[in-house]
């Protein structure tokens, strides 16, 4: 077990958020925090608990007709001189890496586990709590994906709620995300005799012009408006200050609406860069994770929207709701963090958002629905 201070699910949500933030857990180094979460959940006494790598799973087994899955990732992006946490009482902001994305949400889930995961608790639904690793990196490392492969039964339920940052709003579905690499080749030469070479960096000019002129599509699904985006996110090339480069590469990221599947997204990107490929560039898709439709017509999702009392909006980003949707499980994003602050040096969460998020979930989880079992 780790040397981190014990986590207390009975502590108030602000105290618990600070404790989580003060436990560094950059992607790939979540083990110590996962140890602390596991110990806290086992100590409650009313949960079945299992560890899968650095993912921690816990659930009630009360024989209730419906089950709700509550999930959050434990990892953060690299720390930017913003751990430990800092509370600004004047502005009511808690600063720190992961405050918004998504340790405030994890704290809410731990609070719910502390309330409903003890002997004698009677929620309206059986509950599953999932804390997982490696969400902020490439999909192949994602801890929830590992759980889906090795312990899929743990993810089944009538509704999944991911405590991703949504600023206290319900964000339905999610966009898909595709990354591709465009590569050009040329011929090296001395830059004083450039006409003897072929400049691979210049060979990317057409693709860059295509991106600059690209106009993203907007689509409305179930009353949620998704805006797509295709952007350069990286470029490389060059040998030395006096050499015409013979290799160059451009990395692009396509965020696509959930009415496209992975194949349709790849086909679109290949169509956009058809001229560049025809001119000699090669295009390789390096990562492609499909999105999730809003699914708001599903009874469990509709009941949750009604319980929160606010309309749902589109999730502009990829989240693991897509994994649940692939299993046919309705899933939504709902958490106290602000998505616009995620991954920033000044990342923070408004303290006033924490308790209302917990209260809304308590209200939903103590209100029976008329659903049939999953």
Coordinates of C-alpha atoms in Angstrom, one line a residue:
X1 CA 0.0 0.0 0.0
X2 CA 1.1 3.6 -0.5
X3 CA 2.3 6.2 1.9
X4 CA -0.4 8.7 1.0
X5 CA -2.7 9.9 3.9
X6 CA -5.9 7.8 4.1
X7 CA -8.9 9.1 2.1
X8 CA -12.0 9.6 4.2
X9 CA -15.2 9.4 2.1
X10 CA -17.1 10.9 5.1
X11 CA -15.1 14.1 4.8
X12 CA -16.8 17.1 3.1
X13 CA -16.4 17.2 -0.7
X14 CA -14.0 20.1 -0.6
X15 CA -11.7 18.4 1.8
X16 CA -11.8 15.2 -0.2
X17 CA -11.1 17.1 -3.5
X18 CA -8.0 18.7 -1.9
X19 CA -6.8 15.3 -0.7
X20 CA -7.1 13.8 -4.1
X21 CA -5.4 16.8 -5.8
X22 CA -2.6 16.7 -3.3
X23 CA -1.9 13.0 -4.3
X24 CA 0.0 13.4 -7.7
X25 CA -1.3 10.9 -10.3
X26 CA 0.0 11.9 -13.7
X27 CA -1.0 9.2 -16.3
X28 CA 1.0 6.1 -15.7
X29 CA 1.7 6.9 -12.1
X30 CA -1.7 6.4 -10.5
X31 CA -0.8 3.4 -8.4
X32 CA -0.4 5.2 -5.1
X33 CA -3.7 7.0 -5.4
X34 CA -5.4 3.8 -6.6
X35 CA -4.1 2.1 -3.4
X36 CA -5.6 4.9 -1.2
X37 CA -8.9 4.7 -3.0
X38 CA -9.1 0.9 -2.8
X39 CA -8.3 1.1 1.0
X40 CA -11.1 3.7 1.5
X41 CA -13.6 1.6 -0.4
X42 CA -12.8 -1.6 1.4
X43 CA -13.1 0.0 4.8
X44 CA -16.7 1.0 4.1
X45 CA -17.9 -2.6 4.6
X46 CA -20.8 -2.6 2.3
X47 CA -19.1 -3.0 -1.1
X48 CA -17.6 -5.8 -3.2
X49 CA -14.2 -4.4 -4.3
X50 CA -11.9 -5.5 -7.0
X51 CA -8.6 -4.2 -8.4
X52 CA -7.7 -4.4 -12.1
X53 CA -4.3 -2.9 -12.6
X54 CA -4.6 0.6 -11.3
X55 CA -8.4 0.6 -11.8
X56 CA -10.5 0.2 -8.6
X57 CA -14.0 -1.3 -8.9
X58 CA -16.6 -1.4 -6.2
X59 CA -20.3 -2.2 -6.1
X60 CA -23.4 -2.8 -4.0
X61 CA -25.2 -6.1 -4.4
X62 CA -28.6 -5.3 -2.8
X63 CA -30.7 -7.2 -5.4
X64 CA -32.4 -4.0 -6.6
X65 CA -34.0 -3.9 -10.1
X66 CA -31.8 -1.2 -11.5
X67 CA -28.1 -0.4 -11.4
X68 CA -26.3 2.9 -11.9
X69 CA -22.6 3.1 -12.8
X70 CA -20.6 6.1 -11.5
X71 CA -17.1 6.5 -13.0
X72 CA -14.1 8.8 -12.9
X73 CA -10.5 8.7 -14.0
X74 CA -7.7 9.1 -11.4
X75 CA -5.0 10.4 -13.7
X76 CA -4.1 13.9 -14.7
X77 CA -2.1 15.6 -17.3
X78 CA 1.5 16.5 -16.3
X79 CA 1.8 18.8 -13.3
X80 CA 2.5 22.5 -14.1
X81 CA 3.8 23.8 -10.8
X82 CA 0.2 23.4 -9.5
X83 CA 0.4 20.7 -6.9
X84 CA -0.3 20.9 -4.0
X85 CA -3.7 22.5 -4.2
X86 CA -4.3 26.1 -3.2
X87 CA -7.6 27.5 -1.9
X88 CA -8.4 31.1 -2.7
X89 CA -11.1 31.9 -0.2
X90 CA -11.7 35.4 -1.6
X91 CA -12.8 34.0 -5.0
X92 CA -14.0 30.6 -3.9
X93 CA -11.6 28.8 -6.2
X94 CA -9.6 25.7 -5.5
X95 CA -6.5 25.6 -7.7
X96 CA -4.4 22.6 -8.7
X97 CA -3.7 20.0 -11.3
X98 CA -6.8 17.8 -11.7
X99 CA -9.1 20.0 -9.7
X100 CA -11.4 20.4 -12.7
X101 CA -10.4 17.3 -14.7
X102 CA -11.5 15.4 -12.8
X103 CA -10.6 15.0 -9.1
X104 CA -13.6 17.1 -8.0
X105 CA -15.7 14.6 -9.8
X106 CA -13.8 11.7 -8.2
X107 CA -14.4 13.3 -4.8
X108 CA -18.2 13.3 -5.4
X109 CA -18.1 9.7 -6.4
X110 CA -16.2 8.8 -3.2
X111 CA -18.7 10.8 -1.2
X112 CA -21.5 8.7 -2.8
X113 CA -19.6 5.5 -2.0
X114 CA -19.3 6.6 1.6
X115 CA -23.0 7.3 1.8
X116 CA -24.4 4.3 -0.1
X117 CA -21.6 1.7 0.3
X118 CA -22.0 1.1 4.0
X119 CA -24.0 -1.7 5.7
X120 CA -27.7 -0.7 6.0
X121 CA -27.7 1.9 3.2
X122 CA -30.7 1.7 0.9
X123 CA -30.2 3.6 -2.4
X124 CA -32.9 3.3 -5.0
X125 CA -30.6 1.5 -7.4
X126 CA -27.7 -0.9 -7.0
X127 CA -24.5 1.2 -7.6
X128 CA -21.1 0.5 -9.2
X129 CA -18.2 2.8 -8.6
X130 CA -15.3 2.8 -11.1
X131 CA -12.0 4.7 -10.6
X132 CA -9.6 4.1 -13.5
X133 CA -6.2 5.0 -14.8
X134 CA -4.7 6.4 -18.1
X135 CA -7.6 8.3 -19.5
X136 CA -5.5 11.3 -20.5
X137 CA -3.3 9.4 -22.9
X138 CA -3.7 7.2 -25.9
X139 CA -6.8 4.9 -26.0
X140 CA -4.8 1.7 -25.9
X141 CA -3.6 2.4 -22.4
X142 CA -7.0 3.5 -21.0
X143 CA -7.9 1.7 -17.8
X144 CA -11.6 1.6 -18.5
X145 CA -10.8 -0.2 -21.7
X146 CA -8.8 -2.8 -19.7
X147 CA -11.8 -3.2 -17.4
X148 CA -14.0 -3.7 -20.4
X149 CA -11.8 -6.4 -21.8
X150 CA -11.1 -8.2 -18.5
X151 CA -14.2 -7.5 -16.3
X152 CA -16.9 -6.3 -18.6
X153 CA -19.7 -7.4 -16.3
X154 CA -18.6 -4.7 -13.8
X155 CA -19.6 -2.0 -16.3
X156 CA -23.2 -3.2 -17.0
X157 CA -26.0 -1.0 -15.7
X158 CA -29.1 0.9 -16.7
X159 CA -27.2 4.2 -16.8
X160 CA -23.6 5.3 -16.6
X161 CA -22.6 8.7 -15.2
X162 CA -19.1 9.9 -15.8
X163 CA -18.1 12.7 -13.5
X164 CA -16.1 14.5 -16.2
X165 CA -16.0 18.3 -16.0
X166 CA -19.2 19.8 -17.3
X167 CA -19.5 22.9 -15.0
X168 CA -22.6 21.4 -13.3
X169 CA -24.4 20.8 -16.6
X170 CA -25.4 17.5 -18.2
X171 CA -23.4 16.9 -21.3
X172 CA -24.7 14.1 -23.5
X173 CA -22.8 11.8 -25.7
X174 CA -19.4 12.8 -26.9
X175 CA -17.4 13.5 -30.0
X176 CA -15.2 11.0 -31.7
X177 CA -11.5 11.8 -32.1
X178 CA -9.1 10.8 -34.8
X179 CA -5.4 11.5 -35.2
X180 CA -3.5 11.1 -38.4
X181 CA 0.0 11.8 -39.7
X182 CA 0.7 13.3 -43.1
X183 CA 4.3 12.6 -44.2
X184 CA 6.2 14.1 -47.1
X185 CA 9.6 13.1 -48.5
X186 CA 12.1 15.0 -50.6
X187 CA 15.8 15.1 -51.4
X188 CA 18.5 16.6 -49.2
X189 CA 20.8 19.3 -50.6
X190 CA 23.0 22.1 -49.4
X191 CA 20.7 25.1 -48.8
X192 CA 23.1 27.2 -50.9
X193 CA 22.3 25.0 -53.8
X194 CA 18.6 24.3 -53.0
X195 CA 17.6 23.7 -56.6
X196 CA 19.5 20.4 -56.3
X197 CA 17.1 19.2 -53.6
X198 CA 13.4 18.8 -53.0
X199 CA 12.1 20.4 -49.8
X200 CA 9.9 18.1 -47.8
X201 CA 8.7 20.8 -45.5
X202 CA 7.4 22.8 -48.5
X203 CA 5.6 19.7 -49.5
X204 CA 3.2 20.2 -46.6
X205 CA 2.1 23.6 -47.9
X206 CA -0.9 22.2 -49.7
X207 CA -2.1 20.3 -46.6
X208 CA -1.7 23.4 -44.4
X209 CA -3.7 25.5 -46.9
X210 CA -6.4 22.9 -46.8
X211 CA -6.6 23.1 -43.0
X212 CA -6.7 26.9 -43.1
X213 CA -9.6 26.8 -45.4
X214 CA -11.5 24.0 -43.7
X215 CA -15.0 24.9 -42.4
X216 CA -16.2 22.5 -39.6
X217 CA -19.6 21.0 -39.8
X218 CA -22.2 21.5 -37.1
X219 CA -24.9 19.0 -36.4
X220 CA -27.8 18.8 -34.0
X221 CA -28.7 15.5 -32.4
X222 CA -31.4 15.1 -29.7
X223 CA -31.4 18.8 -29.3
X224 CA -27.6 18.8 -28.7
X225 CA -25.4 20.8 -31.1
X226 CA -22.0 19.2 -31.9
X227 CA -19.3 21.2 -33.7
X228 CA -16.6 19.4 -35.5
X229 CA -13.0 20.5 -35.9
X230 CA -10.0 19.5 -38.0
X231 CA -6.7 21.0 -36.9
X232 CA -3.0 20.7 -37.1
X233 CA -1.6 19.8 -33.7
X234 CA 2.0 19.1 -34.5
X235 CA 4.6 19.6 -37.3
X236 CA 8.1 18.3 -37.6
X237 CA 10.9 18.5 -40.2
X238 CA 14.4 19.8 -40.7
X239 CA 17.9 18.5 -40.5
X240 CA 20.2 21.5 -40.0
X241 CA 20.3 25.2 -40.7
X242 CA 22.1 24.6 -44.0
X243 CA 20.3 21.5 -45.3
X244 CA 17.2 21.2 -47.4
X245 CA 15.1 18.6 -45.4
X246 CA 14.1 15.4 -47.0
X247 CA 11.4 14.4 -44.5
X248 CA 8.5 16.3 -42.8
X249 CA 5.4 15.3 -41.0
X250 CA 2.1 17.0 -40.0
X251 CA -0.1 15.6 -37.3
X252 CA -3.8 16.4 -37.4
X253 CA -6.7 15.9 -35.0
X254 CA -10.3 15.5 -36.2
X255 CA -13.0 15.9 -33.6
X256 CA -16.2 14.5 -35.2
X257 CA -19.8 14.4 -34.3
X258 CA -21.2 11.1 -33.1
X259 CA -23.4 10.6 -36.1
X260 CA -20.2 9.5 -37.9
X261 CA -18.6 6.2 -36.9
X262 CA -14.8 5.6 -37.0
X263 CA -14.8 4.4 -40.7
X264 CA -16.8 7.5 -41.8
X265 CA -14.5 9.8 -39.9
X266 CA -11.4 8.3 -41.5
X267 CA -13.0 8.4 -45.0
X268 CA -13.7 12.1 -44.4
X269 CA -10.2 12.9 -43.4
X270 CA -8.8 11.0 -46.4
X271 CA -11.2 12.9 -48.7
X272 CA -10.1 16.3 -47.2
X273 CA -6.4 15.5 -47.9
X274 CA -6.9 13.7 -51.2
X275 CA -5.0 16.3 -53.1
X276 CA -2.0 16.2 -50.7
X277 CA -1.9 12.4 -51.0
X278 CA -2.2 12.6 -54.8
X279 CA 0.8 15.0 -54.7
X280 CA 2.9 12.4 -52.9
X281 CA 2.1 12.6 -49.2
X282 CA 1.3 9.6 -47.2
X283 CA -1.6 9.6 -44.6
X284 CA -1.6 7.2 -41.7
X285 CA -4.3 7.1 -39.1
X286 CA -2.6 6.7 -35.7
X287 CA -5.6 6.8 -33.3
X288 CA -9.4 6.7 -33.8
X289 CA -11.9 6.5 -31.0
X290 CA -15.6 6.8 -32.0
X291 CA -18.0 9.0 -30.1
X292 CA -21.4 8.4 -28.5
X293 CA -24.9 9.5 -29.5
X294 CA -26.7 11.5 -26.7
X295 CA -29.2 8.7 -26.0
X296 CA -31.4 11.1 -24.1
X297 CA -34.5 9.2 -25.2
X298 CA -33.5 6.3 -23.0
X299 CA -35.7 6.2 -19.9
X300 CA -32.8 6.2 -17.4
X301 CA -31.0 9.1 -19.1
X302 CA -34.3 11.1 -19.3
X303 CA -34.9 10.4 -15.6
X304 CA -31.5 11.8 -14.7
X305 CA -32.0 14.9 -16.8
X306 CA -35.3 15.4 -15.0
X307 CA -33.7 14.9 -11.6
X308 CA -31.0 17.5 -12.3
X309 CA -33.6 19.9 -13.7
X310 CA -31.5 21.3 -16.4
X311 CA -31.4 20.7 -20.2
X312 CA -28.6 18.6 -21.6
X313 CA -26.0 20.0 -24.0
X314 CA -23.5 18.3 -26.3
X315 CA -20.2 17.1 -25.0
X316 CA -17.5 18.8 -27.1
X317 CA -14.7 16.3 -26.5
X318 CA -14.2 12.5 -26.2
X319 CA -15.0 10.8 -23.0
X320 CA -15.5 7.2 -21.9
X321 CA -19.3 7.5 -22.3
X322 CA -18.4 6.1 -25.7
X323 CA -17.3 2.8 -24.1
X324 CA -20.6 2.4 -22.3
X325 CA -22.6 3.4 -25.4
X326 CA -20.8 0.7 -27.3
X327 CA -22.3 -1.8 -24.8
X328 CA -25.7 -0.3 -25.3
X329 CA -25.7 1.4 -21.9
X330 CA -27.0 5.0 -21.8
X331 CA -24.3 7.3 -20.5
X332 CA -23.9 11.0 -19.7
X333 CA -21.3 13.3 -18.4
X334 CA -22.0 15.3 -15.3
X335 CA -19.5 16.9 -13.0
X336 CA -18.6 20.0 -11.0
X337 CA -15.4 20.9 -13.0
X338 CA -15.2 23.4 -15.8
X339 CA -14.1 21.8 -19.1
X340 CA -12.6 25.1 -20.3
X341 CA -10.1 25.0 -17.5
X342 CA -9.0 21.4 -18.0
X343 CA -5.3 20.9 -18.7
X344 CA -4.4 24.5 -18.1
X345 CA -1.8 25.9 -15.7
X346 CA -4.5 27.9 -13.9
X347 CA -6.8 24.9 -13.6
X348 CA -9.3 25.3 -10.7
X349 CA -12.8 24.4 -9.6
X350 CA -15.4 26.7 -8.1
X351 CA -16.1 25.5 -4.6
X352 CA -19.7 26.5 -5.0
X353 CA -20.1 23.8 -7.7
X354 CA -19.1 20.9 -5.5
X355 CA -22.0 20.4 -3.1
X356 CA -24.7 20.9 -5.7
X357 CA -23.3 18.2 -7.9
X358 CA -23.3 15.8 -4.9
X359 CA -26.8 16.8 -3.9
X360 CA -28.2 16.3 -7.4
X361 CA -26.8 12.8 -7.6
X362 CA -28.0 11.9 -4.1
X363 CA -31.5 13.0 -5.1
X364 CA -31.4 10.9 -8.2
X365 CA -29.9 7.8 -6.5
X366 CA -32.5 7.9 -3.8
X367 CA -35.5 8.3 -6.2
X368 CA -36.9 5.0 -7.5
X369 CA -37.7 4.7 -11.3
X370 CA -40.1 2.5 -13.1
X371 CA -37.3 0.9 -15.3
X372 CA -37.0 -2.8 -15.9
X373 CA -33.7 -4.4 -14.9
X374 CA -30.8 -4.1 -17.3

